[in-house]
Short mmCIF file of N, CA and C in Angstrom, two decimals:
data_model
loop_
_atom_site.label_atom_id
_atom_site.label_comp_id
_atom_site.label_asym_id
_atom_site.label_seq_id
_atom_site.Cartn_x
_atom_site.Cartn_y
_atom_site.Cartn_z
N UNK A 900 13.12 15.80 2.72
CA UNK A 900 11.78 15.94 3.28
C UNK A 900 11.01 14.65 3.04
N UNK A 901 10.80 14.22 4.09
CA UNK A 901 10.21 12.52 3.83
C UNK A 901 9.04 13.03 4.55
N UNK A 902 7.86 12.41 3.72
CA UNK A 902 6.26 12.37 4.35
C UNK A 902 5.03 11.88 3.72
N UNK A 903 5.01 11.20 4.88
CA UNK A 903 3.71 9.96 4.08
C UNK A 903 2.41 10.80 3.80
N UNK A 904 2.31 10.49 2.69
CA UNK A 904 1.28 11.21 2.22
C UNK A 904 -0.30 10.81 2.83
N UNK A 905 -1.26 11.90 3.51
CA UNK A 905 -2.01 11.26 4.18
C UNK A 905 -3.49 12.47 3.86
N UNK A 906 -2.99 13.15 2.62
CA UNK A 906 -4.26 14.40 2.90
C UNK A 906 -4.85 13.19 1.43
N UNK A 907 -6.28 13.61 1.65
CA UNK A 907 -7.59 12.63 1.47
C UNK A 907 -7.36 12.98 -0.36
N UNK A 908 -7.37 14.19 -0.69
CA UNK A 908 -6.96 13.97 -2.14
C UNK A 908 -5.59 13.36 -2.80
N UNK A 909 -4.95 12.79 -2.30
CA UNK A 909 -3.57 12.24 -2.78
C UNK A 909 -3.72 10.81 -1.81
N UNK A 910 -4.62 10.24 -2.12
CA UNK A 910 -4.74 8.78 -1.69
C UNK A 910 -4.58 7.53 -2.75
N UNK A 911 -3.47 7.08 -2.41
CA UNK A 911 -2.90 5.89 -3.66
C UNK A 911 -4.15 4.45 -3.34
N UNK A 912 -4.41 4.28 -4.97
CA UNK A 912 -5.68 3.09 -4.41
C UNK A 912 -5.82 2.15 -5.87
N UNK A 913 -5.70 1.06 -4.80
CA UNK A 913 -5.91 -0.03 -5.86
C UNK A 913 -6.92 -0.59 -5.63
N UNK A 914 -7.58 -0.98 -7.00
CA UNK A 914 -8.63 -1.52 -7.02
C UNK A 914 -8.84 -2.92 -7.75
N UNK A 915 -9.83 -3.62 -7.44
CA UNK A 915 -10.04 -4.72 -8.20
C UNK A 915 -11.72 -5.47 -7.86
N UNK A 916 -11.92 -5.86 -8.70
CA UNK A 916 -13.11 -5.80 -8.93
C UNK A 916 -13.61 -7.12 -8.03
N UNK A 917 -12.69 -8.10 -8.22
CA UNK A 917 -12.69 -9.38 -7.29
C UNK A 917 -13.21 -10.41 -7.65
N UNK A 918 -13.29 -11.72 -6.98
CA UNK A 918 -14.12 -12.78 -7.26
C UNK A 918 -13.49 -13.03 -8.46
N UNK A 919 -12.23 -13.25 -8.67
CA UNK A 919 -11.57 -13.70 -9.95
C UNK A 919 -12.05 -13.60 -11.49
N UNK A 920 -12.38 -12.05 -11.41
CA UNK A 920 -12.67 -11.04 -12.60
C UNK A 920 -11.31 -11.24 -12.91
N UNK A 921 -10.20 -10.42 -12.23
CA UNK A 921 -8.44 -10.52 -12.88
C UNK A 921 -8.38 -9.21 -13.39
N UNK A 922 -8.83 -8.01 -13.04
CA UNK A 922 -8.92 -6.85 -13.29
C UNK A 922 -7.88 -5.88 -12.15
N UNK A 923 -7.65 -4.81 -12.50
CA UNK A 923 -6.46 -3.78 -11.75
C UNK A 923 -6.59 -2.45 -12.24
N UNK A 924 -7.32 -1.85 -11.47
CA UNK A 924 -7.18 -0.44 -11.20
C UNK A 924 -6.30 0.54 -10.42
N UNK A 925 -4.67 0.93 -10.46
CA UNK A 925 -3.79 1.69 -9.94
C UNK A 925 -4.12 3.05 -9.79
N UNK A 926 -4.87 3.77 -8.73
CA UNK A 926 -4.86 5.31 -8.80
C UNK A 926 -3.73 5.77 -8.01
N UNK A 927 -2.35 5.63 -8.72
CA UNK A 927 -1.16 6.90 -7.62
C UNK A 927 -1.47 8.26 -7.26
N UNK A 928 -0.50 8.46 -7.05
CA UNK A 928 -0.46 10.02 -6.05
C UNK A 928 0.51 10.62 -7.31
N UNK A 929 -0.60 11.64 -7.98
CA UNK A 929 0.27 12.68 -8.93
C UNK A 929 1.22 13.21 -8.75
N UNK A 930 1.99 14.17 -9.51
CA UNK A 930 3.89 14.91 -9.52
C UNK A 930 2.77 15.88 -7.74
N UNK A 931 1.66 16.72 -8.45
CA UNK A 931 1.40 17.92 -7.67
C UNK A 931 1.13 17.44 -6.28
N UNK A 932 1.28 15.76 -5.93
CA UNK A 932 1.31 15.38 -4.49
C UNK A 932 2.34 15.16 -3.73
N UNK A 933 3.42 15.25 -4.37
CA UNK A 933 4.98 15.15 -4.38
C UNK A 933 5.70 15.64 -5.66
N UNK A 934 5.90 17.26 -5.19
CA UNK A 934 6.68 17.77 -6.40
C UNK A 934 7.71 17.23 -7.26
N UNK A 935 8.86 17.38 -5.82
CA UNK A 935 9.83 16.73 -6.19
C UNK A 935 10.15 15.42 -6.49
N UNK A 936 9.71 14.46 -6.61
CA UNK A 936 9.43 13.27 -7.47
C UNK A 936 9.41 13.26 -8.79
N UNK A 937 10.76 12.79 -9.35
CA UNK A 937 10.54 12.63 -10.60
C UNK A 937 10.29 11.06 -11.04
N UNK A 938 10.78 10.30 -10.52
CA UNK A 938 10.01 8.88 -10.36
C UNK A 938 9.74 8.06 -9.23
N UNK A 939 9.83 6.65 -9.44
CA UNK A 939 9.08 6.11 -8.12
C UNK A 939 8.88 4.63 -8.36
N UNK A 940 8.11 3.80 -7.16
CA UNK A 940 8.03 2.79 -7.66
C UNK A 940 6.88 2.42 -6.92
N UNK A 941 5.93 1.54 -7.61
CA UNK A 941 4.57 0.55 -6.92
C UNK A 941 5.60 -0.24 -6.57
N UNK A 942 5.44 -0.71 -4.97
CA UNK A 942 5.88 -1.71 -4.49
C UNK A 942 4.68 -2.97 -4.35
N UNK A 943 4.94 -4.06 -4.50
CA UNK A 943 3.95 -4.89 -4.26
C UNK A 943 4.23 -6.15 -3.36
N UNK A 944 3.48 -6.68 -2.21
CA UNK A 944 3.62 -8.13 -1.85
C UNK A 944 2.73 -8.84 -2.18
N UNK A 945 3.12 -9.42 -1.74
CA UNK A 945 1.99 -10.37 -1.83
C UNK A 945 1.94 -11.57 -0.22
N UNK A 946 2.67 -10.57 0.80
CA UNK A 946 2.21 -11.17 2.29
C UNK A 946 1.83 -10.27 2.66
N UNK A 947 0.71 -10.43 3.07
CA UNK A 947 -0.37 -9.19 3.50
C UNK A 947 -0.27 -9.20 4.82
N UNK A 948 -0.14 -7.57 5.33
CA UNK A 948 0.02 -7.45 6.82
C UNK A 948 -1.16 -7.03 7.99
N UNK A 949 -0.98 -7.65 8.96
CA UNK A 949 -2.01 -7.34 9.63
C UNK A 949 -1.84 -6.87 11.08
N UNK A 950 -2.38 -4.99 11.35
CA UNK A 950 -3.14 -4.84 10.41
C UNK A 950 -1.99 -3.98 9.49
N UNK A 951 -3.31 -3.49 8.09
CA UNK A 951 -2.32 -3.26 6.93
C UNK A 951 -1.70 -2.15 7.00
N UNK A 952 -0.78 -1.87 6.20
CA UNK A 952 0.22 -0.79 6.53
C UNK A 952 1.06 -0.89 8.04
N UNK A 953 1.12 -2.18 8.46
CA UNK A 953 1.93 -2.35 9.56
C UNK A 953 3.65 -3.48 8.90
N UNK A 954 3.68 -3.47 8.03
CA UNK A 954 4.98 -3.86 7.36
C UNK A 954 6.12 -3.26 7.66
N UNK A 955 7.45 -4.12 7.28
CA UNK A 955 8.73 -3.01 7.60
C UNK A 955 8.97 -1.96 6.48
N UNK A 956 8.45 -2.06 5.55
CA UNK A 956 9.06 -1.44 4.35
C UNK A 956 8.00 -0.59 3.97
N UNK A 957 7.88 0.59 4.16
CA UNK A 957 6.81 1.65 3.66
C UNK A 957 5.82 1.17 4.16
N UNK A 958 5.68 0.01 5.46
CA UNK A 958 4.22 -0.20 5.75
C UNK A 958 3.66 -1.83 4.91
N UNK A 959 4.49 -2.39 3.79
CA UNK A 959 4.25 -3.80 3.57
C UNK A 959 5.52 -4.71 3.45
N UNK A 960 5.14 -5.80 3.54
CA UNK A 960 6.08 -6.86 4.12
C UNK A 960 6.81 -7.09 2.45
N UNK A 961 8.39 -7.21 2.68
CA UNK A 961 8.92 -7.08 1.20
C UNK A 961 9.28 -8.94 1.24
N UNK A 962 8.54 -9.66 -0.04
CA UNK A 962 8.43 -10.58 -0.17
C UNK A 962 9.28 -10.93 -1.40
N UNK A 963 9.19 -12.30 -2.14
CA UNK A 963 9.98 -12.85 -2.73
C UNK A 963 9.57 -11.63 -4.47
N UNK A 964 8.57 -10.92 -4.26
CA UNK A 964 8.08 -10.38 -5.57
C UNK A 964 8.46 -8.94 -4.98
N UNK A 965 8.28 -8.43 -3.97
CA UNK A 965 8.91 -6.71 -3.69
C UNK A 965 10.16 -6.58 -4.04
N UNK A 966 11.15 -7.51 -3.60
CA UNK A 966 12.70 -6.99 -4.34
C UNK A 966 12.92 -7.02 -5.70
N UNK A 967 12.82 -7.98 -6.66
CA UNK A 967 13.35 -7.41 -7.67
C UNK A 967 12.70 -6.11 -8.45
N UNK A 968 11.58 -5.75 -8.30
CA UNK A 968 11.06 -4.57 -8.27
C UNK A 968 12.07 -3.12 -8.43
N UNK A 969 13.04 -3.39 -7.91
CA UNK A 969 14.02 -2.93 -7.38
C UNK A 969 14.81 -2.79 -8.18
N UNK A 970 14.54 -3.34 -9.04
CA UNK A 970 16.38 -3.99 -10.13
C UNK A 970 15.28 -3.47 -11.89
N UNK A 971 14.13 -3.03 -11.89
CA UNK A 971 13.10 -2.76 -12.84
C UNK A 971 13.81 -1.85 -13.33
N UNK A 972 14.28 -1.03 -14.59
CA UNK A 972 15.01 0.49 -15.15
C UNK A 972 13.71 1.37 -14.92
N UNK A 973 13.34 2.18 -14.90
CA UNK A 973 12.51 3.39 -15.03
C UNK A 973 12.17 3.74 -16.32
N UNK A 974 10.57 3.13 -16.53
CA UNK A 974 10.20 3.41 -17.93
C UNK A 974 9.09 4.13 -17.94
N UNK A 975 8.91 4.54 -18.65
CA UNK A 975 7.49 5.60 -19.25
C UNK A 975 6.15 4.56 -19.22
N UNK A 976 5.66 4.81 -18.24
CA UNK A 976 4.68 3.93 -18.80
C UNK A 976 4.18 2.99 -17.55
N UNK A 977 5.12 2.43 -17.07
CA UNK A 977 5.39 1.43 -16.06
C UNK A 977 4.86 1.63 -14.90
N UNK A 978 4.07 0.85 -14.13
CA UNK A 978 3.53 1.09 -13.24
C UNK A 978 4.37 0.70 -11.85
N UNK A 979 5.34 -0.14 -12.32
CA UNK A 979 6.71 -0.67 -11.12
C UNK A 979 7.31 0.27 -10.89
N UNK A 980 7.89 0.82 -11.83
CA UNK A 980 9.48 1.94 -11.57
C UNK A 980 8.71 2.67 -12.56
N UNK A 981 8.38 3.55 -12.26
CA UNK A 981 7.62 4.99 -13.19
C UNK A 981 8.38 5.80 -13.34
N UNK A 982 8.38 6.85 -14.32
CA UNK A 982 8.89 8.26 -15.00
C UNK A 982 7.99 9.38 -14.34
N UNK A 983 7.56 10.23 -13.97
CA UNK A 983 6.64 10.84 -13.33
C UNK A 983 6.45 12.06 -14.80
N UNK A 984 5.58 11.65 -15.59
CA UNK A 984 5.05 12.12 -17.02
C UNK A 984 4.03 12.38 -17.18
N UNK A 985 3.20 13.37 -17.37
CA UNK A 985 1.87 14.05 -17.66
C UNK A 985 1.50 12.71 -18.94
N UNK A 986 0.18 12.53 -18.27
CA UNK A 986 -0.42 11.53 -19.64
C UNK A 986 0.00 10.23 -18.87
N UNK A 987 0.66 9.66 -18.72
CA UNK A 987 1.30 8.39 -17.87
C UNK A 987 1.29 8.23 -16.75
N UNK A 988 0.97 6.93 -16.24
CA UNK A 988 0.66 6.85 -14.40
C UNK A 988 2.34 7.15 -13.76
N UNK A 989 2.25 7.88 -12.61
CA UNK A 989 0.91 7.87 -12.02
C UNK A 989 0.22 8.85 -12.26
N UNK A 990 0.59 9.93 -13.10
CA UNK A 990 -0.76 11.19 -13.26
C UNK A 990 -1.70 10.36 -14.10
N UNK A 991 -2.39 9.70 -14.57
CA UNK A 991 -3.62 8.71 -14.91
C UNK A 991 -3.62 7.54 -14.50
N UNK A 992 -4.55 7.02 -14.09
CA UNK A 992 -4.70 5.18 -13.48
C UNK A 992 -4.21 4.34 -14.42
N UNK A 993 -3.22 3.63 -13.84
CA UNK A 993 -3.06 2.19 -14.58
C UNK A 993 -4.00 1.34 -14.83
N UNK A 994 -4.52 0.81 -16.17
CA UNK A 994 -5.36 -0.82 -15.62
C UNK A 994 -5.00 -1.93 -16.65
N UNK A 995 -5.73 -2.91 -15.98
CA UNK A 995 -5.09 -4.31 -16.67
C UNK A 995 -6.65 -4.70 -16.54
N UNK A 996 -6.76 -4.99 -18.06
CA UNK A 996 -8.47 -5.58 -18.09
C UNK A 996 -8.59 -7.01 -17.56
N UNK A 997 -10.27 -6.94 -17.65
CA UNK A 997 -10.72 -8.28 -16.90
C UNK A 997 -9.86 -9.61 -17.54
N UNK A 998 -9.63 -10.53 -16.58
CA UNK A 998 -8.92 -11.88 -17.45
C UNK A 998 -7.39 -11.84 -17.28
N UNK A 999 -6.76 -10.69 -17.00
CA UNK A 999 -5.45 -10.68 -17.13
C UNK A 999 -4.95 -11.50 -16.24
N UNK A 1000 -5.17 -11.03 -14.92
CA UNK A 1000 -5.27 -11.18 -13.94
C UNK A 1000 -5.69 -13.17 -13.16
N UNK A 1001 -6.75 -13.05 -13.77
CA UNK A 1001 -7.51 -14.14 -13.28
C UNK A 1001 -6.80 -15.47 -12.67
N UNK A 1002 -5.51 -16.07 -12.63
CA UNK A 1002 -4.85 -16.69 -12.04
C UNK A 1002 -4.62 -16.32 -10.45
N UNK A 1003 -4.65 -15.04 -10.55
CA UNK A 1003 -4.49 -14.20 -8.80
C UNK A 1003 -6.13 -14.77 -8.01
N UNK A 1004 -6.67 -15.58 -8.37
CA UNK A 1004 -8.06 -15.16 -7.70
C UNK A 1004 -7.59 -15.94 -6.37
N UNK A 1005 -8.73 -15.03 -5.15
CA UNK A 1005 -8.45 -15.49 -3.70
C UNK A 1005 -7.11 -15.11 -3.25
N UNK A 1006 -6.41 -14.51 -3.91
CA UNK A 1006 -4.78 -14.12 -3.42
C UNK A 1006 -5.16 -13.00 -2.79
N UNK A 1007 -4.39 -12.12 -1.56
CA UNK A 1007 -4.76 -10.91 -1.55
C UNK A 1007 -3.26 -10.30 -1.30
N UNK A 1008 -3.52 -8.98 -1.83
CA UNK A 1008 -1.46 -8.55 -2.75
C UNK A 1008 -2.04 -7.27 -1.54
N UNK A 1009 -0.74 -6.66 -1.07
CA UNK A 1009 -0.48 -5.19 -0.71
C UNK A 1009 0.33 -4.31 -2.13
N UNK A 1010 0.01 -3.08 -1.79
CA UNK A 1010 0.78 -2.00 -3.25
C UNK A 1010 0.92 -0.74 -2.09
N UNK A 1011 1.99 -0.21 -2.09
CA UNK A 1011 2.97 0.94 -1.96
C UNK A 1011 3.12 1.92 -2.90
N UNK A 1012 3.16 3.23 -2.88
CA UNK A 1012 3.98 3.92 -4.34
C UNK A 1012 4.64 4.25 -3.38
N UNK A 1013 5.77 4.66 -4.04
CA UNK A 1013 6.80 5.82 -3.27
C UNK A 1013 7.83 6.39 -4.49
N UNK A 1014 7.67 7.48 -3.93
CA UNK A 1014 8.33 8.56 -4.92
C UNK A 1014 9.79 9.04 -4.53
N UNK A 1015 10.69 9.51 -5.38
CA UNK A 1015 11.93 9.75 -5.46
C UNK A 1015 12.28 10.77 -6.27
N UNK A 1016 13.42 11.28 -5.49
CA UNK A 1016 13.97 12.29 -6.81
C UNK A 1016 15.09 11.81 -7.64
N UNK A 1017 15.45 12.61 -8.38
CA UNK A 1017 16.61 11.57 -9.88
C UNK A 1017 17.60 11.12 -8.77
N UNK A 1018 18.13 11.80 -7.63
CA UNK A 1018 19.28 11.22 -6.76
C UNK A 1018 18.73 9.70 -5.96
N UNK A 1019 17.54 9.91 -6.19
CA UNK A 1019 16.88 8.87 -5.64
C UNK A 1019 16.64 8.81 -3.79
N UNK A 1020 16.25 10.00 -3.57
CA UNK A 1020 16.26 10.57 -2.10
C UNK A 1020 14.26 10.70 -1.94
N UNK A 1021 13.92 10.04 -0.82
CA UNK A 1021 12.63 9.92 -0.83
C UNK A 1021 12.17 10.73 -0.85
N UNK A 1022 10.89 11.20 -1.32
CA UNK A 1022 9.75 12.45 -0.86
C UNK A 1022 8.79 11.95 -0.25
N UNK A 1023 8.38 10.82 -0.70
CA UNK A 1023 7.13 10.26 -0.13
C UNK A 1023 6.89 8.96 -0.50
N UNK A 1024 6.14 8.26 0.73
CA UNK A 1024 5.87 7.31 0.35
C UNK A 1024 4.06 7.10 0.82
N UNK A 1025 3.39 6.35 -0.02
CA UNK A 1025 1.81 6.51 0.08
C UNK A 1025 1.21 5.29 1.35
N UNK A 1026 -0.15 5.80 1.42
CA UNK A 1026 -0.41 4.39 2.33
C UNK A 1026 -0.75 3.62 1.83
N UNK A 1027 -0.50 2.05 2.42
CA UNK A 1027 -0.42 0.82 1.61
C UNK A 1027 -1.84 0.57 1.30
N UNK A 1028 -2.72 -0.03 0.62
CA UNK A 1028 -3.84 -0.58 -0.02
C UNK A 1028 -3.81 -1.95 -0.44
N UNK A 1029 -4.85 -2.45 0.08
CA UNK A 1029 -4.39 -3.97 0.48
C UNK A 1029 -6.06 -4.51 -0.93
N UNK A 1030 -6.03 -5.45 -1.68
CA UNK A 1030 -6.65 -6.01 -2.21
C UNK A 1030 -7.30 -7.65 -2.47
N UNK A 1031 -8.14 -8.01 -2.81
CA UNK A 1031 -8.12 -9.65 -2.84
C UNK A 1031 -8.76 -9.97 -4.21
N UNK A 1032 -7.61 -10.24 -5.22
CA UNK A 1032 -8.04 -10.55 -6.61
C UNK A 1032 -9.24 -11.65 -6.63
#
């Protein structure tokens, strides 16, 4: 059962505060927006498509930083390759405080989640959210 998730409470969103603050706010799409998902992965580019969510890959363009993404193990915690864990994103927002960041300024990144089951068979994948650190 593959389906992009599109009802208004299960909207994946990244945030950032901008103007080379260097800040990151990840809100995914919880287990209860895709049951069957036991993990998943933030995909990220960083060639932004236009318009957005018009990419080959879930809707963003897979760049020199989307593949190895790919090759990440599945950790608790992780906002790349996630565990799908009560207490841990994506059921709570990821963030990365002001400053972390701050090398990204004027860049603007696309982010994907997409969810999987342990066979690794899609359930869903979210709409892309496009940002400019």
């Amino acid at each position: 059962n593959t389906n992009f998730v599109t009802v208004s409470q299960y909207v994946f969103d990244a945030f950032t505060t901008g103007g080379g603050t260097g800040d990151l706010i990840l809100t995914g799409i919880p287990s209860y927006g895709g049951p069957a998902a036991t993990h998943g992965f933030t995909l990220v580019s960083f060639t932004p498509t236009s318009p957005v969510g018009s990419g080959a890959l879930f809707g963003i363009t897979m760049d020199s930083i989307t593949f190895p993404i790919f090759s990440i193990p599945p950790t608790l915690g992780s906002p790349l390759h996630y565990i799908t864990t009560p207490g841990f994103y994506p059921e709570v927002p990821f963030s990365v405080p002001a400053g972390v960041l701050a090398g990204f300024n004027g860049i603007t990144v696309e982010f994907v989640q997409v969810g999987l089951t342990n066979n690794y068979t899609l359930v869903f994948y979210s709409n892309v959210d496009q940002i400019t650190f």
